[in-house]
Amino acid sequence: MKAWVIENITDLSKNPEPLKLIELPDPIPESDEIIIKVHACGICHTEIDEIEGRAIPSFFPIIPGHQIAGEVVEIGKRVEKFKIGDKAGAGWIYSACGKCELCKKGLENLCSEFKATGKDAHGGYAEYFKIKETFAFHLPETFSYEETAPLFCAGAIGYRSLMLAGPENGQNIGLIGFGASAHLVLKMIRYLFPDIKIFVFSRTPKEREFALNLGAFWAGDIGEEPPEKLHSAIDTTPVWRPPLTTLKFLLPAGRLIINAIRKEEVDKNELLNLDYPKDLWLEKEIKSVANVTRKDIEEFLKLAEKIPIKPEIEVYPFKKANQALKDIKNRKIKGAKVLKIAN
Ligand SMILES: [Zn+2]
Ligand SMILES: [Zn+2]
């Protein structure tokens, strides 16, 4: 099969062709695995982090890509959940041990043996992809492959961050930063909790206006005082200051969820500059979001079909993978970028 691979860590700004197109043997399923003919694979900023060494893959050469939508073409002897011809897909979670304390508690996203698709196992920038049937998902019926693929990453992780924030109808929730993943979270809140007031903090007037159009109750600048205090807030910014400036707006027992794999380097003292009585006293909580569980993906795919949440997409032909990565790096972002691999 044809596959794009990362051969080694490299600087994307100096190397315009960081992925190499190579020929690999077609994958063969173990008894509990399925083979998916990949129709579409979403393109994520994480691929750039892998190429540039901020999220180092477990082996090279590796096929990246963790937002996979396609069709089952082969199944192992013991496979029960899928049959040949089913639409199937996979997200960031490739496997977890299933036996440790965390896995048993439903926190397989935190398992020390957590394997990420396209980072610790071959991903979806290829004609075929294999995975254990128990870590693959049936796809929504009413969406195309291209529309489905991006749901596996930003949407599913956004859903997890919302569940961790634990909102209830009648409460106030803050969204700090208003990029693609926050739009999705806003739509989920409006559908699941119609009586929640949403407060959006964003630096750009355009995003604030967009948030209000999508049904936010209030939109202001980062650090601007909202008209009411918040029960919870979800941060999706790449920097430290925005979530830290929001802590003082939380109610007692308020919860701040940080949905970011990493924060850009800052003066470490900034964290220590928290004003304990204003920022943390009265049982305020700060929590990060790491990876996703199968339950998150499963529930989110169903929710996305019901609302419906169809991501705006920009489709690239298979051979343009390097161009797509360059466009993400240069922030030429119109919609979620998707690699079209088969028809
Ligand atoms: Zn991703
Ligand atoms: Zn485990």
XYZ file of C-alpha atoms and ligand atoms in Angstrom:
345
model
C 0.000 0.000 0.000
C 0.946 3.643 -0.384
C 1.614 5.489 2.869
C 2.959 8.842 3.992
C 5.545 8.461 6.746
C 7.570 10.593 9.123
C 11.150 9.332 8.799
C 12.745 11.548 11.431
C 12.343 14.755 13.402
C 12.766 17.796 11.207
C 12.032 21.526 11.097
C 8.986 22.141 8.916
C 10.033 25.681 8.027
C 13.328 24.391 6.567
C 11.987 21.150 5.125
C 8.946 21.635 2.878
C 8.561 17.870 2.367
C 8.695 16.384 5.880
C 6.505 13.411 4.927
C 7.745 10.790 2.450
C 5.397 8.742 0.301
C 6.525 5.115 0.442
C 5.271 1.641 -0.406
C 4.603 -0.624 2.608
C 3.195 -4.163 2.830
C -0.593 -4.214 3.317
C -1.400 -4.752 7.023
C -2.564 -8.234 8.048
C -5.147 -8.456 10.859
C -4.563 -10.395 14.091
C -7.604 -12.378 15.229
C -9.055 -9.394 17.138
C -8.213 -6.727 14.558
C -9.918 -5.142 11.570
C -8.435 -3.587 8.457
C -9.960 -0.290 7.389
C -9.593 0.980 3.843
C -9.043 4.633 4.661
C -11.312 7.004 2.729
C -10.486 10.147 4.681
C -8.029 11.115 7.408
C -8.205 14.399 9.280
C -5.054 16.510 9.486
C -4.175 17.805 12.934
C -1.658 20.220 14.421
C -0.336 17.227 16.401
C 1.248 15.886 13.204
C 3.392 19.028 13.112
C 4.308 18.504 16.775
C 5.375 14.951 15.887
C 7.434 16.063 12.887
C 9.134 18.851 14.843
C 9.784 16.735 17.929
C 7.393 18.224 20.500
C 5.435 14.940 20.549
C 7.989 12.328 19.564
C 6.676 9.188 17.822
C 7.632 5.811 19.354
C 9.267 4.579 16.154
C 10.329 5.640 12.649
C 9.268 5.550 9.946
C 5.718 5.986 11.226
C 2.442 6.699 9.427
C 0.809 9.686 11.185
C -2.910 10.548 11.363
C -5.492 9.933 14.083
C -8.833 10.989 12.573
C -9.674 8.032 10.393
C -12.865 7.238 8.495
C -13.212 4.363 6.054
C -14.625 0.962 5.343
C -13.851 -2.449 6.833
C -12.248 -4.659 4.182
C -10.847 -7.499 6.295
C -11.528 -8.880 9.757
C -9.712 -11.241 12.129
C -11.212 -14.609 13.099
C -12.562 -13.469 16.469
C -13.993 -10.109 15.369
C -17.647 -9.647 16.367
C -18.480 -5.959 16.310
C -17.702 -5.341 12.623
C -18.308 -7.078 9.338
C -16.772 -6.484 5.962
C -18.330 -3.434 4.306
C -19.121 -1.613 7.574
C -18.143 2.039 7.831
C -15.551 2.313 10.594
C -13.091 4.773 12.026
C -10.600 5.495 14.766
C -9.331 8.405 16.818
C -6.360 9.297 19.053
C -6.817 6.275 21.331
C -5.228 3.231 19.635
C -5.084 0.998 22.703
C -4.784 0.877 26.498
C -3.991 -2.055 28.798
C -7.522 -2.584 30.104
C -6.206 -4.056 33.367
C -4.665 -1.251 35.407
C -6.429 0.722 38.107
C -6.990 3.689 35.774
C -8.377 1.580 32.925
C -10.760 -0.141 35.334
C -11.988 3.226 36.573
C -12.828 4.323 33.016
C -9.692 6.472 32.818
C -8.038 4.530 30.000
C -6.906 7.892 28.584
C -4.430 8.055 31.501
C -3.193 4.428 31.276
C 0.605 4.193 31.376
C 0.360 1.894 28.348
C -1.874 4.296 26.406
C -0.953 4.122 22.720
C -1.825 6.981 20.419
C -2.836 6.397 16.808
C -0.255 7.766 14.388
C 2.267 8.284 17.197
C 2.713 4.933 18.976
C 1.108 2.884 16.177
C 0.671 3.453 12.438
C -2.106 5.924 11.646
C -4.322 6.885 8.757
C -2.191 8.739 6.172
C -2.232 5.504 4.169
C -4.475 3.338 2.015
C -5.086 0.846 4.847
C -5.097 0.974 8.637
C -5.388 -1.772 11.233
C -6.663 -1.654 14.796
C -8.276 -3.897 17.419
C -12.022 -3.981 16.802
C -12.653 -2.871 20.383
C -10.850 0.425 19.713
C -12.625 1.136 16.399
C -15.975 2.904 15.995
C -19.010 2.667 13.773
C -19.494 5.924 11.852
C -22.541 8.217 11.812
C -24.828 7.188 8.944
C -25.686 10.631 7.682
C -22.186 12.120 7.311
C -19.656 11.621 4.522
C -16.230 10.162 5.305
C -14.682 13.614 4.915
C -17.185 15.156 7.327
C -16.714 12.369 9.860
C -12.919 12.256 10.085
C -12.400 15.606 11.903
C -14.965 14.664 14.559
C -12.485 12.154 15.969
C -10.080 14.769 17.321
C -11.134 18.305 18.294
C -14.776 17.335 18.758
C -14.171 14.279 20.920
C -11.596 16.049 23.096
C -13.862 19.093 23.348
C -16.620 16.768 24.518
C -14.320 15.336 27.191
C -13.398 18.830 28.390
C -17.087 19.706 28.668
C -17.846 16.554 30.652
C -14.932 17.335 33.001
C -16.297 20.856 33.500
C -19.491 19.126 34.655
C -21.987 21.863 33.786
C -25.660 21.843 34.771
C -28.608 23.730 33.372
C -29.019 27.148 34.968
C -25.278 27.606 35.476
C -22.733 29.908 33.864
C -19.801 28.550 31.855
C -16.826 30.409 30.414
C -14.982 29.570 27.193
C -11.478 31.019 27.192
C -10.265 31.302 23.599
C -12.674 30.812 20.724
C -11.032 28.699 18.017
C -12.385 25.668 16.172
C -12.603 23.424 19.226
C -14.406 26.059 21.327
C -17.023 26.545 18.543
C -17.805 22.857 18.782
C -18.040 23.011 22.580
C -20.399 25.976 22.350
C -22.684 24.030 20.012
C -22.636 21.035 22.366
C -23.532 23.203 25.366
C -26.409 24.879 23.512
C -27.837 21.480 22.627
C -27.221 19.576 25.867
C -27.826 22.414 28.354
C -30.117 25.002 26.746
C -30.390 26.987 30.002
C -26.689 27.541 30.517
C -25.284 31.030 29.945
C -22.069 30.981 27.932
C -19.404 33.645 28.490
C -16.704 33.823 25.810
C -13.287 35.404 26.383
C -11.369 36.185 23.195
C -8.762 38.693 22.115
C -10.278 39.376 18.705
C -13.498 41.376 18.171
C -14.348 39.163 15.186
C -14.356 36.014 17.311
C -16.382 37.742 20.015
C -18.983 38.774 17.463
C -19.061 35.246 16.069
C -19.550 33.840 19.589
C -22.531 36.131 20.172
C -24.012 35.091 16.817
C -23.685 31.455 17.849
C -25.632 32.136 21.031
C -23.094 33.184 23.671
C -24.683 35.271 26.457
C -21.681 37.573 26.717
C -18.332 37.999 24.953
C -15.401 40.023 26.204
C -11.646 40.353 26.002
C -9.307 37.971 27.831
C -9.189 39.149 31.457
C -12.252 41.393 31.095
C -14.673 41.026 33.991
C -17.888 39.251 32.932
C -21.248 40.549 34.284
C -21.776 37.342 36.297
C -19.474 34.858 38.033
C -18.853 31.448 36.474
C -19.445 27.895 37.724
C -16.840 26.542 35.342
C -14.604 27.532 32.448
C -12.810 25.721 29.632
C -9.538 27.103 28.322
C -8.340 26.249 24.798
C -5.612 28.870 24.399
C -1.950 27.938 23.851
C -0.700 30.305 26.581
C -0.867 30.620 30.369
C -2.187 34.064 31.088
C -5.774 33.687 29.767
C -6.828 30.848 32.102
C -4.969 32.384 35.034
C -6.715 35.739 34.589
C -10.068 33.954 34.609
C -9.715 32.149 37.958
C -10.860 35.199 39.894
C -14.185 35.140 38.016
C -15.040 31.629 39.239
C -17.669 31.050 41.930
C -16.784 29.038 45.072
C -16.115 25.403 44.032
C -15.725 26.665 40.470
C -13.731 24.570 38.065
C -11.224 25.566 35.405
C -10.542 22.941 32.716
C -7.413 23.403 30.631
C -7.759 21.734 27.244
C -4.258 22.092 25.813
C -1.537 19.510 25.302
C 1.093 22.084 26.163
C 1.394 25.744 26.986
C 3.943 27.982 25.311
C 6.913 28.689 27.566
C 6.428 31.508 30.020
C 8.178 32.937 32.997
C 7.633 30.216 35.592
C 7.014 32.904 38.204
C 3.764 33.774 36.483
C 2.184 30.608 37.851
C 3.371 31.396 41.330
C 1.872 34.844 41.073
C -1.593 33.435 41.620
C -3.448 35.450 44.205
C -4.466 32.652 46.547
C -7.499 34.321 48.172
C -8.892 35.587 44.843
C -7.805 32.824 42.502
C -7.972 29.546 44.435
C -9.528 29.927 47.878
C -13.041 28.453 48.406
C -12.272 25.131 46.767
C -11.683 26.282 43.238
C -10.231 23.557 41.035
C -7.877 23.494 38.045
C -7.831 20.372 35.892
C -6.172 19.451 32.587
C -7.603 17.254 29.818
C -5.409 14.436 28.518
C -6.214 12.248 25.511
C -9.658 10.683 25.068
C -11.451 7.529 26.114
C -13.519 5.317 23.838
C -16.619 6.437 25.711
C -15.882 10.091 24.838
C -15.580 9.280 21.137
C -18.614 7.036 21.071
C -20.855 9.517 22.869
C -19.577 12.436 20.845
C -20.146 10.730 17.470
C -23.774 10.092 18.438
C -24.185 13.643 19.702
C -22.607 15.125 16.560
C -25.142 13.313 14.407
C -28.059 14.400 16.595
C -27.235 18.133 16.867
C -25.950 17.913 14.039
C -22.339 19.119 14.134
C -20.904 18.916 10.649
C -17.438 20.409 10.627
C -16.529 22.855 7.881
C -13.913 21.021 5.921
C -11.211 21.656 3.408
C -10.310 18.545 1.449
C -6.808 17.830 0.128
C -6.018 15.028 -2.332
C -3.813 12.258 -0.895
C -0.722 13.463 -2.723
C -0.985 16.958 -1.154
C -0.305 15.865 2.445
C 2.818 18.019 2.786
C 0.982 21.062 1.413
C -1.819 20.558 3.958
C 0.664 20.453 6.845
C 2.361 23.593 5.564
C -1.022 25.370 5.413
C -1.766 24.381 9.011
C 1.657 25.548 10.133
C 1.120 28.884 8.350
C -2.325 29.082 9.939
C -4.142 29.164 6.628
C -7.092 27.677 8.412
C -10.482 27.802 6.747
C -11.997 24.631 8.091
C -10.821 21.279 9.379
C -8.332 19.877 6.888
C -8.951 16.401 5.570
C -6.857 14.140 3.368
C -8.980 12.302 0.824
C -7.475 8.886 0.287
C -10.110 6.803 -1.510
C -13.526 7.492 -3.020
Zn -5.684 15.765 16.652
Zn -4.363 0.597 31.709
